[in-house]
Amino acid sequence: MTDHITPDEIIRLDRVTKRFGGITAVNDVSFGIARGEIHAVVGENGAGKSTIMKMLAGVYQPDNGALVLRGEPVVIGDPLQARKQGVSIVFQELNLFPHLTVAANIFANREATQGPGLLDERQMVAATRHVLETMGVDLDPHARVGRLSVAEKQLVEIARTLEQQSEIIIMDEPNSALSAAETERLFALLRRLRDKGLTIIYVSHRLEEVFAIAECISVIRDGRYQGTWAIAETTIPDVIAQMIGRRLGETFPHREAVAVETPVAVAVRGLRTGAAVGPVDFEVRAGEILGFAGLEGSGVNDVFHVLFGLAKPTAGEVQYKGRTSPPRSPFDAIRQGFALIPANRRDEGLLTSWSIRRNSS
């Protein structure tokens, strides 16, 4: 596993540091990314990789060091400047307007006009259709974004970056809610974009998929750069060791199951919600952690919403503390001792305009 020399760099971080108060999130990081490659950036949660991506995209500015773009130091003061420099980012939490059309989202804040105050919708629709055809994507420019699947929404985000003539596209956890088939379609698109000379910076926790899509991989640990390696010259265990600073003897160590005589805390029997989910049956014993797995739209969140009183089941029962019916409302659920951390924390879990104290009270 030898450090990688980057030829034909399009962008470089040169001794970049970023602090938030007394916390150094990114510490003296230097590495480059080549033109026309898919370059993965990986690290544990909190390692600093998202902060690095936000500096490249103009969301944050470095406290020390410099960003070098096409061989010249640049100051990227905000995302608009980043886009003018040809750098765009597709965030994990997609930034689209659900009530607007695909074309309107692609041209949001850059609307084509044919006179003062008069939008040129025909031109925007034609340009949207052209960029979607270039991507090999079959989407209606007139479709409402709120009615699209997660995978289709992501394609709209990518189309927006291409219509903006971006040369560098940052993908932040792009396939976290995609099925295997949708992920492969996304990868095929990214490979086509790479073959046209675009640079893709790919941030992900899924190392198997990183090794399937990227040519190079850079590792960040505790805010510091650990190195860059060609995918063909390294292995997943080597990368994990760089990410956490040690070799893992066992990825999933043995854990003792909760004893069968332990009292059942919650029992769900024959639960159905809507036409697509159920019947669901499970038990959770006191002191036990029960994991659920499922893609976006699989029904996992629907079950949680019933348990927290956000939705009513069409059949089944929830047995808890002598009751057999689920909570009638979130207030009722909280009184019974339930809590919910939603999947969409930004829109459903927090009031971002409020303080931490007010949110937690």
Short mmCIF file of C-alpha atoms in Angstrom, two decimals:
data_model
loop_
_atom_site.label_atom_id
_atom_site.label_comp_id
_atom_site.label_asym_id
_atom_site.label_seq_id
_atom_site.Cartn_x
_atom_site.Cartn_y
_atom_site.Cartn_z
CA MET A 1 0.00 0.00 0.00
CA THR A 2 2.06 2.92 -1.33
CA ASP A 3 1.02 6.58 -1.35
CA HIS A 4 -0.35 7.76 -4.68
CA ILE A 5 1.22 10.50 -6.84
CA THR A 6 -1.51 12.60 -8.49
CA PRO A 7 -0.85 13.57 -12.13
CA ASP A 8 -2.78 16.32 -13.96
CA GLU A 9 -4.33 17.77 -10.80
CA ILE A 10 -7.48 19.83 -11.23
CA ILE A 11 -7.92 20.70 -7.55
CA ARG A 12 -5.69 20.57 -4.47
CA LEU A 13 -5.92 21.31 -0.78
CA ASP A 14 -2.66 22.90 0.38
CA ARG A 15 -2.14 22.67 4.17
CA VAL A 16 -5.80 23.47 4.81
CA THR A 17 -7.07 23.87 8.39
CA LYS A 18 -10.62 24.57 9.58
CA ARG A 19 -11.65 25.31 13.16
CA PHE A 20 -15.03 25.67 14.82
CA GLY A 21 -14.48 27.50 18.08
CA GLY A 22 -11.91 25.51 19.99
CA ILE A 23 -12.33 22.38 17.85
CA THR A 24 -10.04 21.73 14.89
CA ALA A 25 -12.17 19.81 12.41
CA VAL A 26 -9.56 19.71 9.61
CA ASN A 27 -5.86 19.92 10.48
CA ASP A 28 -3.15 20.79 7.93
CA VAL A 29 -4.61 18.67 5.12
CA SER A 30 -2.88 18.50 1.73
CA PHE A 31 -3.80 16.28 -1.22
CA GLY A 32 -4.73 16.62 -4.88
CA ILE A 33 -7.38 15.18 -7.18
CA ALA A 34 -6.77 14.48 -10.85
CA ARG A 35 -8.83 15.68 -13.77
CA GLY A 36 -11.22 13.09 -15.17
CA GLU A 37 -11.14 10.57 -12.31
CA ILE A 38 -13.54 9.25 -9.70
CA HIS A 39 -11.75 9.94 -6.43
CA ALA A 40 -13.16 8.58 -3.17
CA VAL A 41 -12.71 10.34 0.18
CA VAL A 42 -13.42 8.13 3.20
CA GLY A 43 -13.20 8.30 6.96
CA GLU A 44 -15.17 7.58 10.11
CA ASN A 45 -18.06 9.81 11.18
CA GLY A 46 -16.60 13.08 12.40
CA ALA A 47 -13.27 12.51 10.62
CA GLY A 48 -13.59 15.82 8.77
CA LYS A 49 -14.34 14.65 5.24
CA SER A 50 -17.66 16.52 4.97
CA THR A 51 -15.98 19.71 6.23
CA ILE A 52 -13.36 19.32 3.50
CA MET A 53 -16.06 18.89 0.86
CA LYS A 54 -17.92 21.96 2.12
CA MET A 55 -14.73 24.03 1.81
CA LEU A 56 -14.33 22.86 -1.78
CA ALA A 57 -17.97 23.80 -2.43
CA GLY A 58 -17.74 27.24 -0.80
CA VAL A 59 -19.96 26.47 2.19
CA TYR A 60 -16.99 26.96 4.57
CA GLN A 61 -13.73 28.83 4.07
CA PRO A 62 -10.36 27.58 5.36
CA ASP A 63 -8.83 29.29 8.41
CA ASN A 64 -5.35 28.43 7.13
CA GLY A 65 -3.94 27.06 3.92
CA ALA A 66 -5.21 27.41 0.39
CA LEU A 67 -7.40 25.78 -2.23
CA VAL A 68 -5.65 25.42 -5.59
CA LEU A 69 -7.87 25.09 -8.67
CA ARG A 70 -6.37 24.40 -12.09
CA GLY A 71 -2.96 25.33 -10.72
CA GLU A 72 -4.00 28.69 -9.24
CA PRO A 73 -4.82 29.53 -5.61
CA VAL A 74 -8.49 30.54 -5.31
CA VAL A 75 -10.83 31.90 -2.67
CA ILE A 76 -14.23 30.21 -2.86
CA GLY A 77 -16.35 32.52 -0.73
CA ASP A 78 -19.73 30.85 -1.19
CA PRO A 79 -21.46 28.09 -3.20
CA LEU A 80 -22.29 30.55 -6.01
CA GLN A 81 -18.60 31.31 -6.47
CA ALA A 82 -17.88 27.58 -6.38
CA ARG A 83 -20.38 26.96 -9.17
CA LYS A 84 -18.83 29.79 -11.23
CA GLN A 85 -15.50 28.03 -10.76
CA GLY A 86 -17.05 24.77 -11.99
CA VAL A 87 -17.42 23.03 -8.60
CA SER A 88 -20.81 21.65 -7.48
CA ILE A 89 -21.89 19.41 -4.63
CA VAL A 90 -24.77 16.94 -4.36
CA PHE A 91 -25.53 16.63 -0.65
CA GLN A 92 -26.78 13.49 1.08
CA GLU A 93 -29.92 15.44 2.06
CA LEU A 94 -31.09 16.54 -1.38
CA ASN A 95 -31.79 20.25 -1.81
CA LEU A 96 -34.79 20.33 -4.12
CA PHE A 97 -38.17 22.07 -4.16
CA PRO A 98 -40.76 19.25 -4.11
CA HIS A 99 -43.64 21.41 -5.38
CA LEU A 100 -41.71 22.57 -8.47
CA THR A 101 -41.04 20.72 -11.72
CA VAL A 102 -37.79 19.04 -12.71
CA ALA A 103 -36.99 21.93 -15.07
CA ALA A 104 -37.80 24.58 -12.44
CA ASN A 105 -35.51 22.85 -9.94
CA ILE A 106 -32.64 22.62 -12.40
CA PHE A 107 -32.90 26.35 -13.13
CA ALA A 108 -33.76 27.48 -9.57
CA ASN A 109 -32.17 30.88 -8.93
CA ARG A 110 -30.90 30.93 -12.54
CA GLU A 111 -34.18 31.18 -14.41
CA ALA A 112 -34.07 31.92 -18.14
CA THR A 113 -36.06 35.02 -19.06
CA GLN A 114 -37.36 36.59 -22.23
CA GLY A 115 -37.82 40.04 -20.79
CA PRO A 116 -38.17 41.77 -17.42
CA GLY A 117 -40.15 39.54 -15.07
CA LEU A 118 -41.09 37.05 -17.81
CA LEU A 119 -39.75 33.49 -17.55
CA ASP A 120 -38.75 31.61 -20.67
CA GLU A 121 -40.20 28.24 -19.66
CA ARG A 122 -39.81 26.80 -23.15
CA GLN A 123 -36.05 27.40 -23.10
CA MET A 124 -35.67 25.90 -19.60
CA VAL A 125 -37.67 22.80 -20.55
CA ALA A 126 -35.63 22.33 -23.75
CA ALA A 127 -32.34 22.72 -21.89
CA THR A 128 -33.51 20.30 -19.19
CA ARG A 129 -34.54 17.73 -21.77
CA HIS A 130 -31.15 18.09 -23.47
CA VAL A 131 -29.10 17.56 -20.29
CA LEU A 132 -31.25 14.58 -19.25
CA GLU A 133 -30.78 13.00 -22.69
CA THR A 134 -27.03 13.62 -22.40
CA MET A 135 -27.11 11.71 -19.10
CA GLY A 136 -29.15 8.90 -20.65
CA VAL A 137 -31.98 9.56 -18.17
CA ASP A 138 -35.68 9.26 -19.04
CA LEU A 139 -37.36 11.94 -16.89
CA ASP A 140 -40.14 14.35 -17.82
CA PRO A 141 -38.99 17.99 -17.36
CA HIS A 142 -42.60 18.85 -16.39
CA ALA A 143 -42.79 16.21 -13.60
CA ARG A 144 -43.21 17.44 -10.02
CA VAL A 145 -40.07 16.59 -8.05
CA GLY A 146 -42.10 15.65 -4.96
CA ARG A 147 -43.54 12.69 -6.89
CA LEU A 148 -40.15 11.27 -7.91
CA SER A 149 -38.28 8.44 -6.22
CA VAL A 150 -35.12 9.15 -4.21
CA ALA A 151 -32.98 7.86 -7.10
CA GLU A 152 -34.77 10.12 -9.60
CA LYS A 153 -34.36 13.13 -7.30
CA GLN A 154 -30.66 12.46 -7.15
CA LEU A 155 -30.52 12.40 -10.95
CA VAL A 156 -32.19 15.83 -10.96
CA GLU A 157 -29.46 17.13 -8.63
CA ILE A 158 -26.77 15.74 -10.96
CA ALA A 159 -28.54 17.21 -13.99
CA ARG A 160 -28.50 20.61 -12.29
CA THR A 161 -24.74 20.43 -11.79
CA LEU A 162 -24.22 19.47 -15.43
CA GLU A 163 -26.46 22.25 -16.71
CA GLN A 164 -24.31 24.63 -14.65
CA GLN A 165 -21.27 23.40 -16.63
CA SER A 166 -19.58 21.93 -13.56
CA GLU A 167 -16.22 20.24 -14.11
CA ILE A 168 -15.97 18.90 -10.56
CA ILE A 169 -18.96 17.15 -8.95
CA ILE A 170 -18.83 16.26 -5.24
CA MET A 171 -21.13 13.39 -4.28
CA ASP A 172 -21.79 13.19 -0.52
CA GLU A 173 -23.05 9.69 0.43
CA PRO A 174 -24.93 9.48 -2.89
CA ASN A 175 -26.26 5.92 -2.59
CA SER A 176 -27.25 5.78 1.09
CA ALA A 177 -30.95 5.35 0.20
CA LEU A 178 -30.65 3.52 -3.13
CA SER A 179 -31.30 -0.10 -3.99
CA ALA A 180 -28.57 -2.24 -5.57
CA ALA A 181 -30.06 -1.73 -9.05
CA GLU A 182 -30.37 2.03 -8.55
CA THR A 183 -26.80 2.18 -7.27
CA GLU A 184 -25.51 0.39 -10.36
CA ARG A 185 -27.40 2.81 -12.62
CA LEU A 186 -25.86 5.71 -10.70
CA PHE A 187 -22.39 4.17 -11.06
CA ALA A 188 -22.90 3.71 -14.81
CA LEU A 189 -23.80 7.42 -15.08
CA LEU A 190 -20.76 8.49 -13.02
CA ARG A 191 -18.49 6.40 -15.26
CA ARG A 192 -19.94 8.08 -18.36
CA LEU A 193 -19.36 11.50 -16.84
CA ARG A 194 -15.80 10.53 -15.94
CA ASP A 195 -15.19 9.33 -19.50
CA LYS A 196 -16.28 12.78 -20.72
CA GLY A 197 -13.53 14.35 -18.60
CA LEU A 198 -15.46 15.36 -15.48
CA THR A 199 -13.96 14.86 -12.04
CA ILE A 200 -16.13 13.08 -9.45
CA ILE A 201 -15.28 13.33 -5.73
CA TYR A 202 -17.14 10.48 -4.07
CA VAL A 203 -17.71 10.48 -0.29
CA SER A 204 -19.07 7.26 1.19
CA HIS A 205 -18.95 4.82 4.10
CA ARG A 206 -19.61 1.81 1.86
CA LEU A 207 -16.10 0.61 1.06
CA GLU A 208 -17.20 -2.29 -1.16
CA GLU A 209 -18.96 0.19 -3.45
CA VAL A 210 -16.08 2.69 -3.24
CA PHE A 211 -13.78 -0.06 -4.54
CA ALA A 212 -16.26 -0.75 -7.36
CA ILE A 213 -16.50 2.85 -8.61
CA ALA A 214 -13.34 4.81 -7.72
CA GLU A 215 -9.83 4.86 -9.18
CA CYS A 216 -8.20 6.46 -6.13
CA ILE A 217 -9.05 6.72 -2.45
CA SER A 218 -7.98 9.30 0.15
CA VAL A 219 -8.37 8.64 3.87
CA ILE A 220 -9.09 11.23 6.55
CA ARG A 221 -8.75 10.33 10.25
CA ASP A 222 -9.40 12.72 13.15
CA GLY A 223 -9.18 15.71 10.82
CA ARG A 224 -5.81 14.70 9.36
CA TYR A 225 -4.89 13.36 5.94
CA GLN A 226 -3.58 9.79 6.04
CA GLY A 227 -2.76 9.27 2.37
CA THR A 228 -4.06 8.59 -1.13
CA TRP A 229 -3.83 5.21 -2.83
CA ALA A 230 -4.78 3.72 -6.16
CA ILE A 231 -7.70 1.33 -5.66
CA ALA A 232 -5.81 -1.36 -7.59
CA GLU A 233 -2.93 -1.17 -5.11
CA THR A 234 -4.79 -1.42 -1.80
CA THR A 235 -7.45 -3.49 -0.03
CA ILE A 236 -10.49 -2.83 2.13
CA PRO A 237 -8.74 -4.08 5.32
CA ASP A 238 -5.82 -1.72 4.57
CA VAL A 239 -8.20 1.24 4.16
CA ILE A 240 -10.09 0.38 7.36
CA ALA A 241 -6.79 0.28 9.23
CA GLN A 242 -5.95 3.75 7.92
CA MET A 243 -9.42 5.03 8.87
CA ILE A 244 -9.33 3.86 12.49
CA GLY A 245 -5.60 3.70 13.17
CA ARG A 246 -5.36 -0.03 13.90
CA ARG A 247 -6.01 -3.46 12.43
CA LEU A 248 -9.37 -4.99 13.19
CA GLY A 249 -9.12 -8.53 14.49
CA GLU A 250 -12.83 -9.05 14.10
CA THR A 251 -15.21 -6.66 12.35
CA PHE A 252 -18.30 -7.99 14.13
CA PRO A 253 -17.26 -9.35 17.54
CA HIS A 254 -19.43 -11.93 19.23
CA ARG A 255 -22.12 -10.55 21.51
CA GLU A 256 -24.14 -12.53 24.01
CA ALA A 257 -27.87 -12.54 23.27
CA VAL A 258 -30.31 -11.32 25.90
CA ALA A 259 -31.49 -14.28 27.96
CA VAL A 260 -34.83 -15.75 26.89
CA GLU A 261 -36.18 -15.38 30.42
CA THR A 262 -35.70 -11.60 30.25
CA PRO A 263 -39.12 -9.89 30.20
CA VAL A 264 -40.46 -8.75 26.84
CA ALA A 265 -40.63 -4.95 26.81
CA VAL A 266 -42.50 -4.44 23.51
CA ALA A 267 -44.30 -7.02 21.36
CA VAL A 268 -45.75 -6.24 17.92
CA ARG A 269 -48.27 -8.67 16.45
CA GLY A 270 -49.65 -8.66 12.90
CA LEU A 271 -49.00 -4.96 12.42
CA ARG A 272 -50.09 -3.51 9.09
CA THR A 273 -49.89 0.09 7.97
CA GLY A 274 -51.36 0.98 4.61
CA ALA A 275 -51.53 -1.52 1.77
CA ALA A 276 -47.80 -2.20 1.40
CA VAL A 277 -46.45 -2.80 4.91
CA GLY A 278 -47.10 -5.91 6.98
CA PRO A 279 -47.89 -8.08 8.65
CA VAL A 280 -45.00 -7.23 11.00
CA ASP A 281 -44.24 -9.32 14.11
CA PHE A 282 -41.36 -8.85 16.55
CA GLU A 283 -40.45 -8.72 20.24
CA VAL A 284 -37.88 -6.58 22.05
CA ARG A 285 -36.72 -7.68 25.49
CA ALA A 286 -35.59 -5.34 28.24
CA GLY A 287 -31.98 -4.29 27.65
CA GLU A 288 -31.97 -5.58 24.08
CA ILE A 289 -31.02 -3.69 20.90
CA LEU A 290 -33.08 -4.76 17.88
CA GLY A 291 -31.88 -3.63 14.47
CA PHE A 292 -34.09 -2.98 11.42
CA ALA A 293 -32.74 -2.84 7.87
CA GLY A 294 -34.49 -1.56 4.77
CA LEU A 295 -34.12 0.85 1.89
CA GLU A 296 -35.96 4.13 1.55
CA GLY A 297 -39.67 3.35 1.16
CA SER A 298 -39.39 -0.23 2.40
CA GLY A 299 -41.71 0.40 5.35
CA VAL A 300 -39.24 0.52 8.25
CA ASN A 301 -40.06 4.15 9.01
CA ASP A 302 -43.79 3.40 8.78
CA VAL A 303 -43.46 0.86 11.60
CA PHE A 304 -41.58 3.38 13.74
CA HIS A 305 -44.20 6.05 13.04
CA VAL A 306 -46.92 3.70 14.34
CA LEU A 307 -44.93 2.97 17.50
CA PHE A 308 -44.54 6.71 18.11
CA GLY A 309 -48.15 7.63 17.40
CA LEU A 310 -47.45 9.46 14.16
CA ALA A 311 -49.51 7.02 12.08
CA LYS A 312 -52.40 4.66 12.74
CA PRO A 313 -52.12 0.97 11.81
CA THR A 314 -54.76 -0.72 9.69
CA ALA A 315 -54.37 -3.97 11.66
CA GLY A 316 -52.42 -5.57 14.47
CA GLU A 317 -51.47 -4.61 17.99
CA VAL A 318 -48.60 -3.22 20.02
CA GLN A 319 -48.25 -4.78 23.47
CA TYR A 320 -46.55 -2.48 25.98
CA LYS A 321 -47.09 -2.06 29.72
CA GLY A 322 -50.39 -3.92 29.66
CA ARG A 323 -51.76 -2.08 26.61
CA THR A 324 -52.43 -3.70 23.26
CA SER A 325 -53.03 -0.60 21.15
CA PRO A 326 -50.26 1.67 19.86
CA PRO A 327 -49.88 5.24 21.15
CA ARG A 328 -52.63 7.55 19.93
CA SER A 329 -50.27 10.50 19.36
CA PRO A 330 -46.61 11.49 19.85
CA PHE A 331 -47.63 13.08 23.17
CA ASP A 332 -49.18 9.77 24.27
CA ALA A 333 -46.04 7.92 23.10
CA ILE A 334 -43.75 10.20 25.11
CA ARG A 335 -45.91 9.73 28.22
CA GLN A 336 -45.54 5.96 27.80
CA GLY A 337 -41.76 6.22 27.54
CA PHE A 338 -41.20 6.07 23.76
CA ALA A 339 -38.80 8.38 21.92
CA LEU A 340 -38.13 8.75 18.20
CA ILE A 341 -35.02 9.94 16.35
CA PRO A 342 -36.35 10.36 12.78
CA ALA A 343 -34.42 9.47 9.65
CA ASN A 344 -34.83 13.00 8.31
CA ARG A 345 -33.43 14.86 11.32
CA ARG A 346 -33.26 18.23 9.58
CA ASP A 347 -36.94 18.40 8.57
CA GLU A 348 -38.62 16.16 11.18
CA GLY A 349 -36.35 16.10 14.21
CA LEU A 350 -35.08 19.63 14.78
CA LEU A 351 -36.15 23.24 14.55
CA THR A 352 -32.94 24.57 13.07
CA SER A 353 -33.77 28.21 13.84
CA TRP A 354 -34.00 27.36 17.57
CA SER A 355 -31.10 27.03 20.00
CA ILE A 356 -29.77 23.65 21.21
CA ARG A 357 -31.30 24.30 24.64
CA ARG A 358 -34.73 25.06 23.19
CA ASN A 359 -34.64 22.02 20.92
CA SER A 360 -33.71 19.70 23.79
CA SER A 361 -36.27 21.01 26.27
#
